[in-house]
């Protein structure tokens, strides 16, 4: 897992006037890896994701996603990645099948295979029975699963997930976690997930990175981070305890 690097940054930096939002960030995420991107609000996580997606340019440093430079080759990157936002912007008057058809058109997908791909995506995320219901009537959990279906329609190789389970009830949250794990396991999708729900991150991530005040203060497996701070593996300490230890010392 994660041998072939898919996301790479080297001294990636973003400055807004006098504010240093991201400070010389260096990390790597491998193919099929689920990487937990942690930190308080204002730590620089969203700015980093925007740079990786080619939506804002770095002040200095380098980044690579699937071998492409986000600053110079943003179109190539956008065609191969997906972004699941905290609040997905779907058209409420369309049903799921229509919405995914529209997304397919935006990504220049056409032909008989599109309908099969839409049906397969809806089946995978458990929405085939709700495919003709207007999205405006969907619960938050259903909209989030429709967001995963969008990743499948685009055949995304990399996914950036921003608080994918926030506000979901336990059943919907567990379904979303299962879906995320299946994307990594079955499709070798590389996933960078940002969330404040650390107990869920602990369940699904292969490694985590902790950002505080624009700096990556720690990265690695839970065992590695626990050993660095407590001298013992993570069987004794939760991710929340490990995170708080780094946060307090930053």
PDB file of C-alpha atoms in Angstrom:
ATOM      1  CA  UNK A   1       0.000   0.000   0.000  1.00  0.00           C
ATOM      2  CA  UNK A   2       1.273   3.432  -0.916  1.00  0.00           C
ATOM      3  CA  UNK A   3       4.513   2.354  -2.651  1.00  0.00           C
ATOM      4  CA  UNK A   4       3.935   4.397  -5.799  1.00  0.00           C
ATOM      5  CA  UNK A   5       3.681   8.130  -4.910  1.00  0.00           C
ATOM      6  CA  UNK A   6       0.576   9.831  -6.298  1.00  0.00           C
ATOM      7  CA  UNK A   7       0.564  13.087  -4.304  1.00  0.00           C
ATOM      8  CA  UNK A   8       3.880  14.779  -3.546  1.00  0.00           C
ATOM      9  CA  UNK A   9       4.827  18.172  -2.179  1.00  0.00           C
ATOM     10  CA  UNK A  10       8.246  19.654  -1.574  1.00  0.00           C
ATOM     11  CA  UNK A  11       8.591  22.801   0.550  1.00  0.00           C
ATOM     12  CA  UNK A  12       5.131  23.863  -0.679  1.00  0.00           C
ATOM     13  CA  UNK A  13       4.414  27.382   0.600  1.00  0.00           C
ATOM     14  CA  UNK A  14       1.488  29.787   0.320  1.00  0.00           C
ATOM     15  CA  UNK A  15       1.574  33.334   1.604  1.00  0.00           C
ATOM     16  CA  UNK A  16      -1.314  35.814   1.579  1.00  0.00           C
ATOM     17  CA  UNK A  17       0.184  39.286   2.067  1.00  0.00           C
ATOM     18  CA  UNK A  18       1.656  39.046   5.583  1.00  0.00           C
ATOM     19  CA  UNK A  19       0.017  35.728   6.480  1.00  0.00           C
ATOM     20  CA  UNK A  20       1.870  32.456   5.951  1.00  0.00           C
ATOM     21  CA  UNK A  21      -0.946  29.979   5.303  1.00  0.00           C
ATOM     22  CA  UNK A  22       1.196  26.966   4.343  1.00  0.00           C
ATOM     23  CA  UNK A  23       4.822  26.809   5.454  1.00  0.00           C
ATOM     24  CA  UNK A  24       7.282  24.607   3.492  1.00  0.00           C
ATOM     25  CA  UNK A  25       4.999  21.586   3.426  1.00  0.00           C
ATOM     26  CA  UNK A  26       6.601  18.298   2.374  1.00  0.00           C
ATOM     27  CA  UNK A  27       4.703  15.012   2.289  1.00  0.00           C
ATOM     28  CA  UNK A  28       3.817  12.083   0.031  1.00  0.00           C
ATOM     29  CA  UNK A  29       0.672   9.976  -0.394  1.00  0.00           C
ATOM     30  CA  UNK A  30       0.929   6.645  -2.183  1.00  0.00           C
ATOM     31  CA  UNK A  31      -1.387   4.875  -4.604  1.00  0.00           C
ATOM     32  CA  UNK A  32      -4.455   3.439  -2.886  1.00  0.00           C
ATOM     33  CA  UNK A  33      -3.566   5.048   0.433  1.00  0.00           C
ATOM     34  CA  UNK A  34      -6.057   6.788   2.722  1.00  0.00           C
ATOM     35  CA  UNK A  35      -4.202   9.711   4.269  1.00  0.00           C
ATOM     36  CA  UNK A  36      -5.800  11.620   7.155  1.00  0.00           C
ATOM     37  CA  UNK A  37      -5.151  15.352   6.898  1.00  0.00           C
ATOM     38  CA  UNK A  38      -5.659  16.736  10.399  1.00  0.00           C
ATOM     39  CA  UNK A  39      -5.442  20.080  12.114  1.00  0.00           C
ATOM     40  CA  UNK A  40      -7.522  22.882  13.630  1.00  0.00           C
ATOM     41  CA  UNK A  41      -9.413  25.408  11.529  1.00  0.00           C
ATOM     42  CA  UNK A  42      -6.957  27.815   9.917  1.00  0.00           C
ATOM     43  CA  UNK A  43      -4.098  25.299   9.958  1.00  0.00           C
ATOM     44  CA  UNK A  44      -3.679  25.441   6.171  1.00  0.00           C
ATOM     45  CA  UNK A  45      -5.413  22.200   5.172  1.00  0.00           C
ATOM     46  CA  UNK A  46      -7.907  23.740   2.749  1.00  0.00           C
ATOM     47  CA  UNK A  47      -5.254  25.991   1.183  1.00  0.00           C
ATOM     48  CA  UNK A  48      -3.079  22.923   0.619  1.00  0.00           C
ATOM     49  CA  UNK A  49      -5.927  21.045  -1.059  1.00  0.00           C
ATOM     50  CA  UNK A  50      -6.669  24.028  -3.304  1.00  0.00           C
ATOM     51  CA  UNK A  51      -3.018  24.124  -4.388  1.00  0.00           C
ATOM     52  CA  UNK A  52      -3.021  20.385  -5.090  1.00  0.00           C
ATOM     53  CA  UNK A  53      -6.164  20.767  -7.207  1.00  0.00           C
ATOM     54  CA  UNK A  54      -4.689  23.638  -9.193  1.00  0.00           C
ATOM     55  CA  UNK A  55      -7.221  26.140  -7.869  1.00  0.00           C
ATOM     56  CA  UNK A  56      -4.641  28.446  -6.304  1.00  0.00           C
ATOM     57  CA  UNK A  57      -0.938  28.830  -7.033  1.00  0.00           C
ATOM     58  CA  UNK A  58       1.791  28.320  -4.432  1.00  0.00           C
ATOM     59  CA  UNK A  59       4.092  31.164  -3.500  1.00  0.00           C
ATOM     60  CA  UNK A  60       7.019  28.758  -3.684  1.00  0.00           C
ATOM     61  CA  UNK A  61       7.802  25.079  -3.553  1.00  0.00           C
ATOM     62  CA  UNK A  62       6.566  22.202  -5.699  1.00  0.00           C
ATOM     63  CA  UNK A  63       3.592  19.872  -5.892  1.00  0.00           C
ATOM     64  CA  UNK A  64       2.726  16.904  -8.056  1.00  0.00           C
ATOM     65  CA  UNK A  65      -0.532  14.964  -8.414  1.00  0.00           C
ATOM     66  CA  UNK A  66      -0.465  11.870 -10.639  1.00  0.00           C
ATOM     67  CA  UNK A  67       2.736  13.214 -12.131  1.00  0.00           C
ATOM     68  CA  UNK A  68       1.185  16.555 -13.118  1.00  0.00           C
ATOM     69  CA  UNK A  69       2.096  19.995 -11.808  1.00  0.00           C
ATOM     70  CA  UNK A  70      -1.120  21.594 -10.474  1.00  0.00           C
ATOM     71  CA  UNK A  71       0.092  25.099 -11.365  1.00  0.00           C
ATOM     72  CA  UNK A  72       1.024  24.286 -14.955  1.00  0.00           C
ATOM     73  CA  UNK A  73      -1.300  21.379 -15.763  1.00  0.00           C
ATOM     74  CA  UNK A  74      -4.520  22.023 -13.825  1.00  0.00           C
ATOM     75  CA  UNK A  75      -6.830  20.725 -16.562  1.00  0.00           C
ATOM     76  CA  UNK A  76      -5.093  17.348 -16.678  1.00  0.00           C
ATOM     77  CA  UNK A  77      -5.352  17.067 -12.902  1.00  0.00           C
ATOM     78  CA  UNK A  78      -9.011  18.112 -12.697  1.00  0.00           C
ATOM     79  CA  UNK A  79      -9.970  15.402 -15.171  1.00  0.00           C
ATOM     80  CA  UNK A  80      -8.496  12.723 -12.910  1.00  0.00           C
ATOM     81  CA  UNK A  81      -9.431  13.851  -9.399  1.00  0.00           C
ATOM     82  CA  UNK A  82     -12.605  14.255  -7.390  1.00  0.00           C
ATOM     83  CA  UNK A  83     -13.502  16.618  -4.572  1.00  0.00           C
ATOM     84  CA  UNK A  84     -16.170  15.785  -2.017  1.00  0.00           C
ATOM     85  CA  UNK A  85     -16.965  19.039  -0.253  1.00  0.00           C
ATOM     86  CA  UNK A  86     -18.623  19.437   3.124  1.00  0.00           C
ATOM     87  CA  UNK A  87     -21.735  20.744   1.328  1.00  0.00           C
ATOM     88  CA  UNK A  88     -22.084  19.275  -2.153  1.00  0.00           C
ATOM     89  CA  UNK A  89     -23.560  21.667  -4.722  1.00  0.00           C
ATOM     90  CA  UNK A  90     -26.050  19.431  -6.515  1.00  0.00           C
ATOM     91  CA  UNK A  91     -29.064  20.790  -8.381  1.00  0.00           C
ATOM     92  CA  UNK A  92     -32.057  20.045  -6.121  1.00  0.00           C
ATOM     93  CA  UNK A  93     -34.605  19.792  -8.977  1.00  0.00           C
ATOM     94  CA  UNK A  94     -32.685  17.012 -10.731  1.00  0.00           C
ATOM     95  CA  UNK A  95     -32.820  13.375  -9.732  1.00  0.00           C
ATOM     96  CA  UNK A  96     -29.653  11.380  -9.111  1.00  0.00           C
ATOM     97  CA  UNK A  97     -29.637   9.761 -12.540  1.00  0.00           C
ATOM     98  CA  UNK A  98     -29.988  13.147 -14.261  1.00  0.00           C
ATOM     99  CA  UNK A  99     -27.323  14.730 -12.062  1.00  0.00           C
ATOM    100  CA  UNK A 100     -24.795  12.003 -12.829  1.00  0.00           C
ATOM    101  CA  UNK A 101     -25.657  12.264 -16.528  1.00  0.00           C
ATOM    102  CA  UNK A 102     -24.920  15.980 -16.363  1.00  0.00           C
ATOM    103  CA  UNK A 103     -21.597  15.290 -14.637  1.00  0.00           C
ATOM    104  CA  UNK A 104     -20.764  12.744 -17.344  1.00  0.00           C
ATOM    105  CA  UNK A 105     -21.410  15.389 -20.017  1.00  0.00           C
ATOM    106  CA  UNK A 106     -19.209  17.906 -18.225  1.00  0.00           C
ATOM    107  CA  UNK A 107     -16.431  15.332 -18.316  1.00  0.00           C
ATOM    108  CA  UNK A 108     -16.958  14.595 -22.024  1.00  0.00           C
ATOM    109  CA  UNK A 109     -18.347  11.112 -21.386  1.00  0.00           C
ATOM    110  CA  UNK A 110     -20.927   9.853 -23.856  1.00  0.00           C
ATOM    111  CA  UNK A 111     -22.291   6.721 -25.479  1.00  0.00           C
ATOM    112  CA  UNK A 112     -24.063   3.626 -24.252  1.00  0.00           C
ATOM    113  CA  UNK A 113     -21.464   2.975 -21.560  1.00  0.00           C
ATOM    114  CA  UNK A 114     -22.499   6.121 -19.658  1.00  0.00           C
ATOM    115  CA  UNK A 115     -25.876   4.676 -18.626  1.00  0.00           C
ATOM    116  CA  UNK A 116     -24.168   1.503 -17.446  1.00  0.00           C
ATOM    117  CA  UNK A 117     -21.616   3.512 -15.505  1.00  0.00           C
ATOM    118  CA  UNK A 118     -24.355   5.605 -13.874  1.00  0.00           C
ATOM    119  CA  UNK A 119     -26.331   2.522 -12.878  1.00  0.00           C
ATOM    120  CA  UNK A 120     -23.184   0.866 -11.525  1.00  0.00           C
ATOM    121  CA  UNK A 121     -22.224   3.925  -9.505  1.00  0.00           C
ATOM    122  CA  UNK A 122     -25.715   4.242  -8.012  1.00  0.00           C
ATOM    123  CA  UNK A 123     -25.699   0.542  -7.155  1.00  0.00           C
ATOM    124  CA  UNK A 124     -22.292   0.825  -5.487  1.00  0.00           C
ATOM    125  CA  UNK A 125     -23.337   3.725  -3.239  1.00  0.00           C
ATOM    126  CA  UNK A 126     -26.735   2.194  -2.430  1.00  0.00           C
ATOM    127  CA  UNK A 127     -28.884   4.769  -4.239  1.00  0.00           C
ATOM    128  CA  UNK A 128     -30.250   2.715  -7.128  1.00  0.00           C
ATOM    129  CA  UNK A 129     -33.645   2.579  -5.444  1.00  0.00           C
ATOM    130  CA  UNK A 130     -33.648   6.375  -5.027  1.00  0.00           C
ATOM    131  CA  UNK A 131     -32.274   7.178  -8.482  1.00  0.00           C
ATOM    132  CA  UNK A 132     -35.440   8.924  -9.705  1.00  0.00           C
ATOM    133  CA  UNK A 133     -36.075  10.938  -6.548  1.00  0.00           C
ATOM    134  CA  UNK A 134     -35.240  14.647  -6.706  1.00  0.00           C
ATOM    135  CA  UNK A 135     -31.991  15.454  -4.932  1.00  0.00           C
ATOM    136  CA  UNK A 136     -33.758  18.220  -2.983  1.00  0.00           C
ATOM    137  CA  UNK A 137     -35.528  15.436  -1.056  1.00  0.00           C
ATOM    138  CA  UNK A 138     -32.296  13.600  -0.235  1.00  0.00           C
ATOM    139  CA  UNK A 139     -30.922  13.423   3.287  1.00  0.00           C
ATOM    140  CA  UNK A 140     -27.397  14.708   3.917  1.00  0.00           C
ATOM    141  CA  UNK A 141     -26.100  11.155   3.959  1.00  0.00           C
ATOM    142  CA  UNK A 142     -27.681  10.407   0.588  1.00  0.00           C
ATOM    143  CA  UNK A 143     -26.143  13.545  -0.923  1.00  0.00           C
ATOM    144  CA  UNK A 144     -22.740  12.529   0.394  1.00  0.00           C
ATOM    145  CA  UNK A 145     -23.125   9.089  -1.173  1.00  0.00           C
ATOM    146  CA  UNK A 146     -24.148  10.763  -4.423  1.00  0.00           C
ATOM    147  CA  UNK A 147     -20.861  12.666  -4.156  1.00  0.00           C
ATOM    148  CA  UNK A 148     -19.045   9.316  -4.043  1.00  0.00           C
ATOM    149  CA  UNK A 149     -21.035   8.240  -7.111  1.00  0.00           C
ATOM    150  CA  UNK A 150     -19.696  11.336  -8.877  1.00  0.00           C
ATOM    151  CA  UNK A 151     -16.142  10.131  -8.174  1.00  0.00           C
ATOM    152  CA  UNK A 152     -17.039   6.786  -9.727  1.00  0.00           C
ATOM    153  CA  UNK A 153     -18.591   8.369 -12.834  1.00  0.00           C
ATOM    154  CA  UNK A 154     -15.402  10.346 -13.416  1.00  0.00           C
ATOM    155  CA  UNK A 155     -13.284   7.276 -12.596  1.00  0.00           C
ATOM    156  CA  UNK A 156     -11.260   9.526 -10.307  1.00  0.00           C
ATOM    157  CA  UNK A 157      -7.771   8.313  -9.425  1.00  0.00           C
ATOM    158  CA  UNK A 158      -7.437  10.726  -6.495  1.00  0.00           C
ATOM    159  CA  UNK A 159     -10.139  11.997  -4.129  1.00  0.00           C
ATOM    160  CA  UNK A 160     -10.024  14.921  -1.726  1.00  0.00           C
ATOM    161  CA  UNK A 161     -12.685  14.468   0.945  1.00  0.00           C
ATOM    162  CA  UNK A 162     -13.605  17.376   3.219  1.00  0.00           C
ATOM    163  CA  UNK A 163     -15.515  16.287   6.352  1.00  0.00           C
ATOM    164  CA  UNK A 164     -17.349  13.477   4.493  1.00  0.00           C
ATOM    165  CA  UNK A 165     -19.217  12.199   7.572  1.00  0.00           C
ATOM    166  CA  UNK A 166     -19.908  15.473   9.388  1.00  0.00           C
ATOM    167  CA  UNK A 167     -23.537  15.737  10.476  1.00  0.00           C
ATOM    168  CA  UNK A 168     -24.416  12.165   9.524  1.00  0.00           C
ATOM    169  CA  UNK A 169     -26.225   9.775  11.842  1.00  0.00           C
ATOM    170  CA  UNK A 170     -24.260   6.681  12.931  1.00  0.00           C
ATOM    171  CA  UNK A 171     -25.729   4.408  10.244  1.00  0.00           C
ATOM    172  CA  UNK A 172     -25.090   6.904   7.423  1.00  0.00           C
ATOM    173  CA  UNK A 173     -21.629   7.586   8.801  1.00  0.00           C
ATOM    174  CA  UNK A 174     -20.730   3.887   8.834  1.00  0.00           C
ATOM    175  CA  UNK A 175     -21.980   3.481   5.262  1.00  0.00           C
ATOM    176  CA  UNK A 176     -19.805   6.384   4.150  1.00  0.00           C
ATOM    177  CA  UNK A 177     -16.745   4.947   5.914  1.00  0.00           C
ATOM    178  CA  UNK A 178     -17.342   1.575   4.222  1.00  0.00           C
ATOM    179  CA  UNK A 179     -17.573   3.309   0.844  1.00  0.00           C
ATOM    180  CA  UNK A 180     -14.342   5.226   1.395  1.00  0.00           C
ATOM    181  CA  UNK A 181     -12.521   2.044   2.378  1.00  0.00           C
ATOM    182  CA  UNK A 182     -13.839   0.245  -0.702  1.00  0.00           C
ATOM    183  CA  UNK A 183     -12.566   3.027  -2.988  1.00  0.00           C
ATOM    184  CA  UNK A 184      -9.071   2.474  -1.617  1.00  0.00           C
ATOM    185  CA  UNK A 185      -9.220  -1.310  -1.420  1.00  0.00           C
ATOM    186  CA  UNK A 186     -11.091  -2.207  -4.616  1.00  0.00           C
ATOM    187  CA  UNK A 187     -10.253   0.680  -6.956  1.00  0.00           C
ATOM    188  CA  UNK A 188      -6.813   1.679  -5.649  1.00  0.00           C
ATOM    189  CA  UNK A 189      -8.076   5.248  -5.362  1.00  0.00           C
ATOM    190  CA  UNK A 190      -5.731   7.540  -3.447  1.00  0.00           C
ATOM    191  CA  UNK A 191      -7.680   9.459  -0.814  1.00  0.00           C
ATOM    192  CA  UNK A 192      -6.756  12.523   1.214  1.00  0.00           C
ATOM    193  CA  UNK A 193      -9.398  13.040   3.879  1.00  0.00           C
ATOM    194  CA  UNK A 194      -9.763  16.094   6.094  1.00  0.00           C
ATOM    195  CA  UNK A 195     -11.912  15.645   9.190  1.00  0.00           C
ATOM    196  CA  UNK A 196     -12.269  16.685  12.814  1.00  0.00           C
ATOM    197  CA  UNK A 197     -13.857  13.313  13.704  1.00  0.00           C
ATOM    198  CA  UNK A 198     -10.647  11.652  14.823  1.00  0.00           C
ATOM    199  CA  UNK A 199     -12.195   8.361  15.941  1.00  0.00           C
ATOM    200  CA  UNK A 200     -13.322   7.798  12.341  1.00  0.00           C
ATOM    201  CA  UNK A 201      -9.957   8.803  10.900  1.00  0.00           C
ATOM    202  CA  UNK A 202      -8.358   6.257  13.225  1.00  0.00           C
ATOM    203  CA  UNK A 203     -10.573   3.528  11.743  1.00  0.00           C
ATOM    204  CA  UNK A 204      -9.801   4.039   8.090  1.00  0.00           C
ATOM    205  CA  UNK A 205      -6.509   5.876   7.505  1.00  0.00           C
ATOM    206  CA  UNK A 206      -3.228   4.157   6.745  1.00  0.00           C
ATOM    207  CA  UNK A 207      -1.271   7.255   7.781  1.00  0.00           C
ATOM    208  CA  UNK A 208      -2.048  10.741   9.045  1.00  0.00           C
ATOM    209  CA  UNK A 209      -0.457  14.170   8.862  1.00  0.00           C
ATOM    210  CA  UNK A 210      -1.011  16.828  11.503  1.00  0.00           C
ATOM    211  CA  UNK A 211      -0.918  20.483  10.429  1.00  0.00           C
ATOM    212  CA  UNK A 212      -0.698  23.347  12.908  1.00  0.00           C
ATOM    213  CA  UNK A 213      -0.192  26.995  11.922  1.00  0.00           C
ATOM    214  CA  UNK A 214       0.714  26.093   8.356  1.00  0.00           C
ATOM    215  CA  UNK A 215       3.337  23.485   9.276  1.00  0.00           C
ATOM    216  CA  UNK A 216       3.157  19.714   9.094  1.00  0.00           C
ATOM    217  CA  UNK A 217       4.269  18.905  12.635  1.00  0.00           C
ATOM    218  CA  UNK A 218       3.920  15.127  12.308  1.00  0.00           C
ATOM    219  CA  UNK A 219       3.147  12.465   9.751  1.00  0.00           C
ATOM    220  CA  UNK A 220       3.132   8.696   9.768  1.00  0.00           C
ATOM    221  CA  UNK A 221       1.197   5.684  10.976  1.00  0.00           C
ATOM    222  CA  UNK A 222      -0.574   5.822  14.334  1.00  0.00           C
ATOM    223  CA  UNK A 223       2.006   3.411  15.750  1.00  0.00           C
ATOM    224  CA  UNK A 224       4.838   5.677  14.653  1.00  0.00           C
ATOM    225  CA  UNK A 225       3.244   8.840  16.056  1.00  0.00           C
ATOM    226  CA  UNK A 226       2.375   7.143  19.338  1.00  0.00           C
ATOM    227  CA  UNK A 227       5.948   5.912  19.704  1.00  0.00           C
ATOM    228  CA  UNK A 228       7.310   9.385  18.984  1.00  0.00           C
ATOM    229  CA  UNK A 229       5.215  11.007  21.707  1.00  0.00           C
ATOM    230  CA  UNK A 230       4.596   8.255  24.236  1.00  0.00           C
ATOM    231  CA  UNK A 231       7.252   5.634  23.558  1.00  0.00           C
ATOM    232  CA  UNK A 232       4.637   2.956  22.947  1.00  0.00           C
ATOM    233  CA  UNK A 233       2.399   1.780  20.091  1.00  0.00           C
ATOM    234  CA  UNK A 234      -1.114   3.027  19.426  1.00  0.00           C
ATOM    235  CA  UNK A 235      -2.839   0.097  21.138  1.00  0.00           C
ATOM    236  CA  UNK A 236      -2.694   2.198  24.300  1.00  0.00           C
ATOM    237  CA  UNK A 237      -3.450   5.640  22.873  1.00  0.00           C
ATOM    238  CA  UNK A 238      -6.238   6.924  20.643  1.00  0.00           C
ATOM    239  CA  UNK A 239      -5.609   9.225  17.685  1.00  0.00           C
ATOM    240  CA  UNK A 240      -7.293  12.008  19.662  1.00  0.00           C
ATOM    241  CA  UNK A 241      -4.761  11.623  22.503  1.00  0.00           C
ATOM    242  CA  UNK A 242      -1.867  11.568  20.024  1.00  0.00           C
ATOM    243  CA  UNK A 243      -3.235  14.589  18.170  1.00  0.00           C
ATOM    244  CA  UNK A 244      -3.722  16.598  21.370  1.00  0.00           C
ATOM    245  CA  UNK A 245      -0.165  15.835  22.457  1.00  0.00           C
ATOM    246  CA  UNK A 246       1.226  17.315  19.204  1.00  0.00           C
ATOM    247  CA  UNK A 247      -1.218  20.222  19.387  1.00  0.00           C
ATOM    248  CA  UNK A 248      -0.252  21.151  22.951  1.00  0.00           C
ATOM    249  CA  UNK A 249       3.459  21.045  22.151  1.00  0.00           C
ATOM    250  CA  UNK A 250       3.276  22.971  18.862  1.00  0.00           C
TER     251      UNK A 250
END
